[in-house]
């Protein structure tokens, strides 16, 4: 079977993890501090906050902004379910906006129509590795006094007009799970230029202790920490961070390889009029965390099934408002999200995908759509 992804980790990551284990410090510690600093520096943000997933990163960011019951946060429906879930965790209401059919990202014009006196934030997802239209969203957020909390889970390394994601929105949340651009197994990092917010997120990720675990364990002084509010345990371990530090050194290679594979897919699929290849607007630096096509004549299920029978794995993204967990939001019709959820398809796409495997994927797709 050609899988949807294959990990790009090796001896260096194994050695770094072993070193962390042998160091005697496994929980959030010096390596997690270094990793979050390196991630922030890489994207040009002032601060980084490491956490144990992007799902928790999104929740932590909203919680630190005091978003809660009675508030509304506008997000796309065509995204991973963690995006609206993170809003629900706070007690706030996710308000689903439709997407631009070309980019699969939230449509700023629709966002604007959904703003009410309860709206506190916009949470775009930079889906599949392509930045959302952050230029337009920033303007809307500024005009209405809203926070721009970006779900950039699949888009570490992506750029907009040459500026890396992570330094554009008020808060940006990245994922380092096993299918992302870089991985720590599970993990996330939040970047922001807001010092006060970063400090609050660092406290809240560790049960809101007034003194960090690392500080308490590295001093001989007696410390009696206090807990002034309800926090969470969202800490990244030093083992994960050690892997992440090694992975960071591979970012340029990962992004250029994924872009080259995407360009090759584009060429190989150019003659197949039953599929539409991805769109990358001028000025957008797509990292192709996924390679997504549109099926113009066939159903998603029939193509997924036919390709699976030929040994090729595929995946899809859902429209959250059409999932049972969100039926109660009574979302309006979101035609582009519903269409995308029905007719797009993600093909195997990862560093290490050989030309022969890519040819097999394309042959299976041609056969399924002839
Ligand atoms: C758009 C989006 N948001 C959030 C997440 C959640 O990331 P994590 O698995 O790190 O919690 C993902 C992961 O697949 C994602 O694709």
Coordinates of C-alpha atoms and ligand atoms in Angstrom, one line a residue:
X1 CA 0.0 0.0 0.0
X2 CA 1.3 3.5 -0.8
X3 CA 0.4 5.3 2.4
X4 CA -0.9 8.9 2.7
X5 CA 2.3 9.8 4.6
X6 CA 5.5 8.2 5.8
X7 CA 7.6 9.7 8.6
X8 CA 10.7 11.6 7.8
X9 CA 12.6 10.9 11.0
X10 CA 15.8 8.9 11.5
X11 CA 18.8 8.3 13.7
X12 CA 19.4 12.0 14.6
X13 CA 15.9 12.2 16.1
X14 CA 16.3 8.9 17.9
X15 CA 19.6 10.1 19.4
X16 CA 18.1 13.4 20.5
X17 CA 15.2 11.7 22.1
X18 CA 17.6 9.2 23.9
X19 CA 19.8 12.1 25.1
X20 CA 16.7 13.8 26.5
X21 CA 15.7 10.6 28.3
X22 CA 19.2 10.2 29.7
X23 CA 19.4 13.8 30.8
X24 CA 17.0 13.1 33.7
X25 CA 14.6 15.8 32.6
X26 CA 11.6 14.5 30.6
X27 CA 8.8 17.0 31.2
X28 CA 8.7 20.5 29.9
X29 CA 12.2 21.8 30.5
X30 CA 15.3 23.3 28.8
X31 CA 14.6 21.5 25.4
X32 CA 11.0 22.6 25.3
X33 CA 12.2 26.2 26.1
X34 CA 14.8 26.0 23.3
X35 CA 12.3 24.5 20.8
X36 CA 9.7 27.2 21.3
X37 CA 12.4 29.9 21.0
X38 CA 13.8 28.4 17.8
X39 CA 10.3 28.1 16.3
X40 CA 9.5 31.7 17.1
X41 CA 12.9 32.8 15.7
X42 CA 12.2 30.8 12.5
X43 CA 8.9 32.5 11.8
X44 CA 10.1 35.9 13.0
X45 CA 7.7 36.1 16.0
X46 CA 8.6 37.5 19.4
X47 CA 7.5 34.6 21.5
X48 CA 6.9 30.8 21.2
X49 CA 4.8 28.7 23.6
X50 CA 5.2 24.9 23.2
X51 CA 2.3 22.6 24.0
X52 CA 1.3 19.0 23.5
X53 CA -0.9 19.5 20.3
X54 CA -2.3 22.1 18.0
X55 CA -5.8 21.3 19.4
X56 CA -4.6 22.4 22.8
X57 CA -2.7 25.3 21.3
X58 CA -6.0 26.7 19.8
X59 CA -7.9 26.2 23.1
X60 CA -5.1 27.7 25.2
X61 CA -4.9 30.8 22.9
X62 CA -8.7 31.4 23.1
X63 CA -8.7 30.8 26.9
X64 CA -5.8 33.2 27.4
X65 CA -7.8 35.8 25.4
X66 CA -10.6 35.3 27.9
X67 CA -13.0 34.0 25.2
X68 CA -15.8 32.0 26.8
X69 CA -19.6 31.5 27.1
X70 CA -21.6 34.1 25.2
X71 CA -18.8 34.8 22.8
X72 CA -18.7 33.9 19.1
X73 CA -15.6 32.9 17.1
X74 CA -15.8 32.7 13.3
X75 CA -14.0 29.8 11.7
X76 CA -14.2 27.7 8.5
X77 CA -16.4 24.6 8.4
X78 CA -14.0 23.0 5.8
X79 CA -11.3 22.2 8.3
X80 CA -10.2 19.5 10.8
X81 CA -12.7 19.1 13.5
X82 CA -10.2 20.4 16.1
X83 CA -10.7 24.0 14.9
X84 CA -14.3 24.3 16.0
X85 CA -13.8 21.9 18.9
X86 CA -11.2 24.3 20.4
X87 CA -13.8 27.0 20.4
X88 CA -16.4 24.8 22.0
X89 CA -14.0 23.9 24.8
X90 CA -14.1 27.5 26.0
X91 CA -17.9 27.6 26.0
X92 CA -18.0 30.0 23.1
X93 CA -19.9 29.4 19.9
X94 CA -18.2 28.5 16.6
X95 CA -19.8 30.4 13.7
X96 CA -19.0 28.7 10.4
X97 CA -18.0 30.7 7.4
X98 CA -17.8 29.4 3.8
X99 CA -14.5 28.9 1.9
X100 CA -13.1 30.3 -1.3
X101 CA -13.5 27.3 -3.7
X102 CA -10.0 27.9 -5.2
X103 CA -7.9 28.0 -2.1
X104 CA -10.2 25.9 0.3
X105 CA -9.6 28.7 2.9
X106 CA -12.1 30.8 4.7
X107 CA -13.8 33.5 2.6
X108 CA -13.1 36.9 4.1
X109 CA -16.2 38.4 2.4
X110 CA -18.4 35.8 4.1
X111 CA -16.6 36.4 7.4
X112 CA -17.6 40.0 7.4
X113 CA -21.3 39.2 7.0
X114 CA -21.2 37.0 10.1
X115 CA -19.8 39.5 12.6
X116 CA -22.1 40.4 15.5
X117 CA -21.8 42.2 18.8
X118 CA -20.8 38.8 20.3
X119 CA -17.9 38.1 17.9
X120 CA -14.6 38.1 19.7
X121 CA -12.2 36.5 17.2
X122 CA -11.7 35.1 13.7
X123 CA -10.0 31.7 13.5
X124 CA -8.9 31.0 9.9
X125 CA -7.2 27.7 9.1
X126 CA -4.3 27.9 6.7
X127 CA -5.6 24.7 5.1
X128 CA -3.5 22.0 3.5
X129 CA -0.4 24.2 3.9
X130 CA -1.7 27.2 1.9
X131 CA -2.0 30.5 3.9
X132 CA -5.5 31.9 4.4
X133 CA -6.1 35.4 3.1
X134 CA -4.6 36.9 6.2
X135 CA -4.2 40.3 4.6
X136 CA -7.9 40.7 4.2
X137 CA -8.7 39.0 7.5
X138 CA -6.3 41.3 9.4
X139 CA -8.1 44.3 8.0
X140 CA -11.5 42.9 9.0
X141 CA -10.2 42.0 12.5
X142 CA -8.7 45.5 13.0
X143 CA -11.8 47.3 11.8
X144 CA -14.1 45.3 14.3
X145 CA -11.6 45.0 17.2
X146 CA -11.4 41.2 16.9
X147 CA -8.5 38.9 17.7
X148 CA -7.0 37.0 14.7
X149 CA -6.2 33.5 16.0
X150 CA -4.8 31.4 13.2
X151 CA -5.0 27.7 13.0
X152 CA -1.8 27.1 11.0
X153 CA -1.6 23.4 12.0
X154 CA -0.7 22.2 8.5
X155 CA 1.3 25.3 7.4
X156 CA 4.5 25.5 9.3
X157 CA 7.1 27.1 6.9
X158 CA 4.4 28.7 4.7
X159 CA 4.7 32.4 3.7
X160 CA 2.5 35.2 2.5
X161 CA 4.2 37.9 0.5
X162 CA 7.5 36.6 1.7
X163 CA 6.5 36.8 5.4
X164 CA 6.4 33.5 7.3
X165 CA 3.1 32.5 8.9
X166 CA 3.6 32.9 12.7
X167 CA 4.4 36.6 12.4
X168 CA 1.2 37.8 10.7
X169 CA -1.8 36.9 12.9
X170 CA -2.1 38.0 16.5
X171 CA -1.7 34.4 17.5
X172 CA -0.6 31.5 15.3
X173 CA -0.9 27.8 16.3
X174 CA 1.2 25.1 14.6
X175 CA 0.9 21.3 14.8
X176 CA 3.8 18.9 14.9
X177 CA 1.8 15.7 14.8
X178 CA 2.9 12.8 12.7
X179 CA 1.4 14.0 9.4
X180 CA 2.5 17.5 9.5
X181 CA 5.4 19.3 7.8
X182 CA 7.7 18.6 10.8
X183 CA 6.9 16.3 13.7
X184 CA 7.4 15.7 17.3
X185 CA 5.0 12.7 17.4
X186 CA 2.3 14.9 18.9
X187 CA 2.9 18.5 19.7
X188 CA 2.2 22.2 18.9
X189 CA 3.7 25.6 19.2
X190 CA 2.0 29.0 19.5
X191 CA 3.7 32.1 18.2
X192 CA 2.8 35.7 19.0
X193 CA 4.4 39.1 19.4
X194 CA 2.3 39.8 22.5
X195 CA 4.6 39.4 25.5
X196 CA 1.8 39.5 28.1
X197 CA -0.3 36.9 26.2
X198 CA 2.7 34.6 25.8
X199 CA 3.4 34.8 29.5
X200 CA -0.2 34.0 30.3
X201 CA -0.3 31.0 27.9
X202 CA 2.9 29.6 29.4
X203 CA 1.3 29.8 32.9
X204 CA -2.1 28.4 31.7
X205 CA -0.4 25.4 29.9
X206 CA 1.0 24.4 33.3
X207 CA -2.0 24.5 35.5
X208 CA -1.5 28.3 36.0
X209 CA 1.3 27.8 38.5
X210 CA 2.8 31.1 39.4
X211 CA 6.3 29.5 39.2
X212 CA 7.4 27.1 36.4
X213 CA 8.3 23.5 37.1
X214 CA 11.8 24.1 35.7
X215 CA 12.4 27.1 38.0
X216 CA 11.1 25.2 41.0
X217 CA 13.4 22.2 40.3
X218 CA 16.5 24.2 39.5
X219 CA 16.6 26.4 42.6
X220 CA 17.6 25.5 46.1
X221 CA 15.3 28.2 47.5
X222 CA 12.0 27.2 49.0
X223 CA 9.3 28.2 46.6
X224 CA 5.6 28.1 47.5
X225 CA 3.8 28.7 44.2
X226 CA 0.3 29.9 43.9
X227 CA -2.6 29.0 41.5
X228 CA -4.6 32.1 40.8
X229 CA -6.8 30.8 38.1
X230 CA -7.9 27.5 36.5
X231 CA -5.3 26.3 34.1
X232 CA -4.6 23.1 32.0
X233 CA -1.9 20.5 31.6
X234 CA -0.9 21.2 28.0
X235 CA 2.9 20.9 28.4
X236 CA 5.2 19.5 25.7
X237 CA 7.7 17.0 27.0
X238 CA 11.5 17.6 26.5
X239 CA 11.6 14.3 24.6
X240 CA 9.2 15.7 22.0
X241 CA 11.1 19.0 21.9
X242 CA 14.4 17.2 21.4
X243 CA 13.0 15.6 18.3
X244 CA 11.5 18.9 17.2
X245 CA 14.9 20.7 17.4
X246 CA 16.4 18.2 15.0
X247 CA 13.4 18.4 12.7
X248 CA 13.6 22.2 12.5
X249 CA 17.0 21.8 10.7
X250 CA 15.1 19.8 8.0
X251 CA 12.4 22.4 7.3
X252 CA 13.9 23.9 4.1
X253 CA 14.5 20.4 2.6
X254 CA 11.0 19.2 3.6
X255 CA 9.3 22.3 2.0
X256 CA 11.3 22.2 -1.2
X257 CA 10.8 18.5 -1.6
X258 CA 7.1 18.8 -1.0
X259 CA 6.8 21.6 -3.5
X260 CA 8.8 19.6 -6.1
X261 CA 6.5 16.6 -5.7
X262 CA 3.5 18.8 -6.0
X263 CA 4.9 20.3 -9.3
X264 CA 5.4 16.8 -10.6
X265 CA 1.8 15.8 -9.7
X266 CA 0.6 18.9 -11.5
X267 CA 2.5 17.9 -14.6
X268 CA 1.4 14.2 -14.5
X269 CA -2.3 15.2 -13.9
X270 CA -2.4 18.0 -16.5
X271 CA -4.0 15.8 -19.1
X272 CA -6.7 14.4 -16.9
X273 CA -9.8 16.6 -17.2
X274 CA -11.6 14.6 -14.5
X275 CA -9.4 16.3 -11.9
X276 CA -8.4 19.8 -11.0
X277 CA -4.9 20.4 -9.6
X278 CA -4.2 22.8 -6.6
X279 CA -4.2 26.5 -6.9
X280 CA -1.4 28.7 -5.5
X281 CA -2.2 32.4 -5.7
X282 CA 0.7 34.8 -6.5
X283 CA 2.6 35.8 -3.3
X284 CA 1.5 32.7 -1.4
X285 CA 4.2 30.2 -0.3
X286 CA 2.3 26.9 -0.2
X287 CA 4.1 24.1 1.8
X288 CA 1.8 21.3 0.4
X289 CA 1.3 19.5 3.7
X290 CA -1.3 17.8 1.6
X291 CA -1.7 17.5 -2.2
X292 CA -5.4 18.1 -2.8
X293 CA -7.3 17.6 -6.1
X294 CA -10.9 18.2 -7.1
X295 CA -12.9 15.5 -8.8
X296 CA -15.0 17.0 -11.6
X297 CA -17.0 14.0 -12.7
X298 CA -16.7 11.2 -10.1
X299 CA -17.7 10.8 -6.5
X300 CA -15.1 11.0 -3.7
X301 CA -16.1 7.6 -2.4
X302 CA -15.9 5.8 -5.8
X303 CA -12.4 7.2 -6.4
X304 CA -11.2 6.5 -2.9
X305 CA -12.4 2.9 -3.1
X306 CA -11.0 2.3 -6.6
X307 CA -7.6 3.7 -5.5
X308 CA -7.6 1.7 -2.3
X309 CA -8.2 -1.5 -4.4
X310 CA -5.0 -0.6 -6.3
X311 CA -3.1 -0.2 -3.1
X312 CA -3.1 3.6 -2.9
X313 CA -4.3 5.4 0.3
X314 CA -6.2 8.7 0.0
X315 CA -7.8 11.0 2.6
X316 CA -10.4 13.7 2.7
X317 CA -11.3 16.8 4.9
X318 CA -14.8 17.1 6.1
X319 CA -17.1 20.1 6.5
X320 CA -17.6 20.3 10.2
X321 CA -21.1 21.7 10.0
X322 CA -22.2 18.5 8.3
X323 CA -20.8 16.4 11.2
X324 CA -23.2 15.2 13.9
X325 CA -21.2 17.0 16.6
X326 CA -22.1 20.3 15.0
X327 CA -25.7 19.7 13.8
X328 CA -26.9 21.8 16.8
X329 CA -25.2 24.9 15.4
X330 CA -27.8 25.1 12.7
X331 CA -25.2 26.6 10.4
X332 CA -26.5 28.2 7.2
X333 CA -25.9 26.5 3.9
X334 CA -22.2 26.7 3.1
X335 CA -22.2 25.6 -0.5
X336 CA -18.5 25.7 -1.2
X337 CA -17.6 23.9 2.0
X338 CA -20.2 21.2 1.2
X339 CA -18.9 20.9 -2.4
X340 CA -15.3 20.7 -1.4
X341 CA -16.0 18.1 1.3
X342 CA -17.7 16.0 -1.4
X343 CA -15.3 16.3 -4.3
X344 CA -11.8 17.0 -3.1
X345 CA -9.2 14.3 -2.4
X346 CA -5.8 14.2 -0.8
X347 CA -3.2 12.0 -2.5
X348 CA -0.1 10.4 -0.9
X349 CA 2.4 13.2 -0.4
X350 CA 5.5 13.1 1.7
X351 CA 9.3 13.3 1.7
X352 CA 10.5 9.9 0.5
X353 CA 7.6 9.4 -2.0
X354 CA 9.5 7.9 -4.9
X355 CA 8.9 8.8 -8.6
X356 CA 7.8 5.2 -9.1
X357 CA 5.3 5.4 -6.2
X358 CA 4.0 8.8 -7.5
X359 CA 3.6 7.3 -11.0
X360 CA 1.6 4.4 -9.4
X361 CA -0.6 6.9 -7.6
X362 CA -1.3 8.8 -10.8
X363 CA -2.0 5.6 -12.7
X364 CA -4.5 4.5 -10.1
X365 CA -6.1 7.9 -10.2
X366 CA -6.3 7.9 -14.0
X367 CA -7.8 4.4 -13.9
X368 CA -10.4 5.5 -11.3
X369 CA -11.4 8.5 -13.3
X370 CA -11.1 7.3 -17.0
Ligands
LIG1 C1 -6.4 22.4 10.3 C2 -6.0 21.6 11.5 N1 -6.3 22.2 12.7 C3 -5.9 21.5 13.9 C4 -5.3 20.3 13.8 C5 -5.0 19.6 15.1 O1 -3.7 19.4 15.3 P1 -3.2 18.4 16.4 O2 -3.3 17.0 15.9 O3 -1.7 18.8 16.6 O4 -4.0 18.6 17.6 C6 -5.0 19.7 12.6 C7 -4.4 18.4 12.5 O5 -4.7 17.5 11.7 C8 -5.4 20.4 11.4 O6 -5.2 19.9 10.2

